[in-house]
């Protein structure tokens, strides 16, 4: 996962995340594996399994202009209560590509 620079035209200054071209991913819930998301660096990387909150964060990051707000709303907690953990996980994903 890579983080683009904030877009000044965007509704929020939050970075927009994109899936790198050398990363394959599949949401297991689409294939009978509810709650699992698989990431693999191609062609020779290992597969990483994301479950629970890590899956939720991944999906929100690639699908939402404001992943923190989306995650907070989906779990029913204030954004500031989870902001540090979500930001740390997103930074880890971006570092690991």
PDB file of C-alpha atoms in Angstrom:
ATOM      1  CA  UNK A   1       0.000   0.000   0.000  1.00  0.00           C
ATOM      2  CA  UNK A   2       1.273   3.406  -0.859  1.00  0.00           C
ATOM      3  CA  UNK A   3       0.125   6.750   0.407  1.00  0.00           C
ATOM      4  CA  UNK A   4      -0.235   9.570  -2.095  1.00  0.00           C
ATOM      5  CA  UNK A   5       0.303  13.135  -1.062  1.00  0.00           C
ATOM      6  CA  UNK A   6      -2.858  14.862   0.118  1.00  0.00           C
ATOM      7  CA  UNK A   7      -4.886  16.356  -2.732  1.00  0.00           C
ATOM      8  CA  UNK A   8      -5.695  19.995  -2.032  1.00  0.00           C
ATOM      9  CA  UNK A   9      -8.966  19.557  -3.956  1.00  0.00           C
ATOM     10  CA  UNK A  10     -10.035  16.646  -1.717  1.00  0.00           C
ATOM     11  CA  UNK A  11     -12.618  17.049   1.019  1.00  0.00           C
ATOM     12  CA  UNK A  12     -10.023  16.040   3.572  1.00  0.00           C
ATOM     13  CA  UNK A  13      -6.263  16.390   3.822  1.00  0.00           C
ATOM     14  CA  UNK A  14      -5.969  12.691   4.659  1.00  0.00           C
ATOM     15  CA  UNK A  15      -3.628  10.810   2.313  1.00  0.00           C
ATOM     16  CA  UNK A  16      -5.281   8.618  -0.312  1.00  0.00           C
ATOM     17  CA  UNK A  17      -4.014   5.045  -0.302  1.00  0.00           C
ATOM     18  CA  UNK A  18      -3.525   2.935  -3.406  1.00  0.00           C
ATOM     19  CA  UNK A  19      -2.727  -0.731  -3.900  1.00  0.00           C
ATOM     20  CA  UNK A  20       0.740  -1.122  -5.469  1.00  0.00           C
ATOM     21  CA  UNK A  21       0.803  -2.821  -8.857  1.00  0.00           C
ATOM     22  CA  UNK A  22       2.947  -5.658  -7.473  1.00  0.00           C
ATOM     23  CA  UNK A  23       0.479  -6.526  -4.708  1.00  0.00           C
ATOM     24  CA  UNK A  24      -2.329  -8.999  -5.309  1.00  0.00           C
ATOM     25  CA  UNK A  25      -5.200  -9.075  -2.847  1.00  0.00           C
ATOM     26  CA  UNK A  26      -8.429 -10.924  -2.451  1.00  0.00           C
ATOM     27  CA  UNK A  27     -11.271 -10.450   0.007  1.00  0.00           C
ATOM     28  CA  UNK A  28     -12.026 -13.949   1.253  1.00  0.00           C
ATOM     29  CA  UNK A  29     -15.591 -13.008   2.107  1.00  0.00           C
ATOM     30  CA  UNK A  30     -16.277 -13.104  -1.621  1.00  0.00           C
ATOM     31  CA  UNK A  31     -15.145 -16.746  -1.656  1.00  0.00           C
ATOM     32  CA  UNK A  32     -16.621 -18.284   1.479  1.00  0.00           C
ATOM     33  CA  UNK A  33     -13.900 -17.120   3.903  1.00  0.00           C
ATOM     34  CA  UNK A  34     -15.793 -14.441   5.817  1.00  0.00           C
ATOM     35  CA  UNK A  35     -13.594 -11.879   7.506  1.00  0.00           C
ATOM     36  CA  UNK A  36     -10.344 -12.887   5.767  1.00  0.00           C
ATOM     37  CA  UNK A  37      -8.351 -10.749   3.368  1.00  0.00           C
ATOM     38  CA  UNK A  38      -5.215 -12.056   1.676  1.00  0.00           C
ATOM     39  CA  UNK A  39      -2.311  -9.932   0.429  1.00  0.00           C
ATOM     40  CA  UNK A  40       0.561 -11.293  -1.675  1.00  0.00           C
ATOM     41  CA  UNK A  41       3.544  -9.483  -3.198  1.00  0.00           C
ATOM     42  CA  UNK A  42       3.863 -10.838  -6.728  1.00  0.00           C
ATOM     43  CA  UNK A  43       5.493 -12.740  -8.178  1.00  0.00           C
ATOM     44  CA  UNK A  44       7.472 -14.249  -5.285  1.00  0.00           C
ATOM     45  CA  UNK A  45       6.174 -12.763  -2.047  1.00  0.00           C
ATOM     46  CA  UNK A  46       4.603 -14.466   0.895  1.00  0.00           C
ATOM     47  CA  UNK A  47       0.897 -14.210   1.572  1.00  0.00           C
ATOM     48  CA  UNK A  48      -0.287 -12.181   4.552  1.00  0.00           C
ATOM     49  CA  UNK A  49      -3.695 -12.734   6.122  1.00  0.00           C
ATOM     50  CA  UNK A  50      -5.612  -9.751   7.490  1.00  0.00           C
ATOM     51  CA  UNK A  51      -8.559 -10.343   9.821  1.00  0.00           C
ATOM     52  CA  UNK A  52     -10.777  -8.237  12.010  1.00  0.00           C
ATOM     53  CA  UNK A  53      -9.692  -4.649  12.414  1.00  0.00           C
ATOM     54  CA  UNK A  54      -6.716  -5.008  10.068  1.00  0.00           C
ATOM     55  CA  UNK A  55      -9.062  -6.139   7.270  1.00  0.00           C
ATOM     56  CA  UNK A  56     -11.439  -3.289   8.051  1.00  0.00           C
ATOM     57  CA  UNK A  57      -8.612  -0.731   7.948  1.00  0.00           C
ATOM     58  CA  UNK A  58      -7.256  -2.104   4.642  1.00  0.00           C
ATOM     59  CA  UNK A  59     -10.642  -1.964   2.929  1.00  0.00           C
ATOM     60  CA  UNK A  60     -11.427   1.507   4.260  1.00  0.00           C
ATOM     61  CA  UNK A  61      -8.008   2.804   3.182  1.00  0.00           C
ATOM     62  CA  UNK A  62      -8.392   1.696  -0.431  1.00  0.00           C
ATOM     63  CA  UNK A  63     -12.098   2.483  -0.779  1.00  0.00           C
ATOM     64  CA  UNK A  64     -12.629   5.685   1.204  1.00  0.00           C
ATOM     65  CA  UNK A  65     -11.414   9.260   0.926  1.00  0.00           C
ATOM     66  CA  UNK A  66     -11.483   9.382   4.742  1.00  0.00           C
ATOM     67  CA  UNK A  67     -10.668   5.909   6.095  1.00  0.00           C
ATOM     68  CA  UNK A  68     -10.506   7.024   9.726  1.00  0.00           C
ATOM     69  CA  UNK A  69     -14.037   8.430   9.683  1.00  0.00           C
ATOM     70  CA  UNK A  70     -15.360   5.346   7.904  1.00  0.00           C
ATOM     71  CA  UNK A  71     -13.708   2.973  10.381  1.00  0.00           C
ATOM     72  CA  UNK A  72     -14.874   4.985  13.390  1.00  0.00           C
ATOM     73  CA  UNK A  73     -18.441   4.987  12.083  1.00  0.00           C
ATOM     74  CA  UNK A  74     -18.404   1.250  11.360  1.00  0.00           C
ATOM     75  CA  UNK A  75     -17.181   0.317  14.846  1.00  0.00           C
ATOM     76  CA  UNK A  76     -19.144   3.002  16.669  1.00  0.00           C
ATOM     77  CA  UNK A  77     -16.324   4.871  18.387  1.00  0.00           C
ATOM     78  CA  UNK A  78     -15.057   8.450  18.117  1.00  0.00           C
ATOM     79  CA  UNK A  79     -12.371   8.874  15.460  1.00  0.00           C
ATOM     80  CA  UNK A  80      -9.936  10.432  17.926  1.00  0.00           C
ATOM     81  CA  UNK A  81     -10.129   7.293  20.078  1.00  0.00           C
ATOM     82  CA  UNK A  82      -8.733   5.085  17.279  1.00  0.00           C
ATOM     83  CA  UNK A  83      -6.753   7.612  15.215  1.00  0.00           C
ATOM     84  CA  UNK A  84      -3.318   6.705  16.591  1.00  0.00           C
ATOM     85  CA  UNK A  85      -3.764   2.943  16.077  1.00  0.00           C
ATOM     86  CA  UNK A  86      -5.262   3.326  12.607  1.00  0.00           C
ATOM     87  CA  UNK A  87      -2.506   5.731  11.553  1.00  0.00           C
ATOM     88  CA  UNK A  88       0.199   3.398  12.858  1.00  0.00           C
ATOM     89  CA  UNK A  89      -1.265   0.426  10.985  1.00  0.00           C
ATOM     90  CA  UNK A  90      -1.622   2.414   7.750  1.00  0.00           C
ATOM     91  CA  UNK A  91       1.974   3.629   8.077  1.00  0.00           C
ATOM     92  CA  UNK A  92       3.117   0.025   8.553  1.00  0.00           C
ATOM     93  CA  UNK A  93       1.213  -1.067   5.453  1.00  0.00           C
ATOM     94  CA  UNK A  94       2.718   1.788   3.430  1.00  0.00           C
ATOM     95  CA  UNK A  95       6.247   0.916   4.647  1.00  0.00           C
ATOM     96  CA  UNK A  96       5.814  -2.719   3.704  1.00  0.00           C
ATOM     97  CA  UNK A  97       4.348  -1.902   0.317  1.00  0.00           C
TER      98      UNK A  97
END
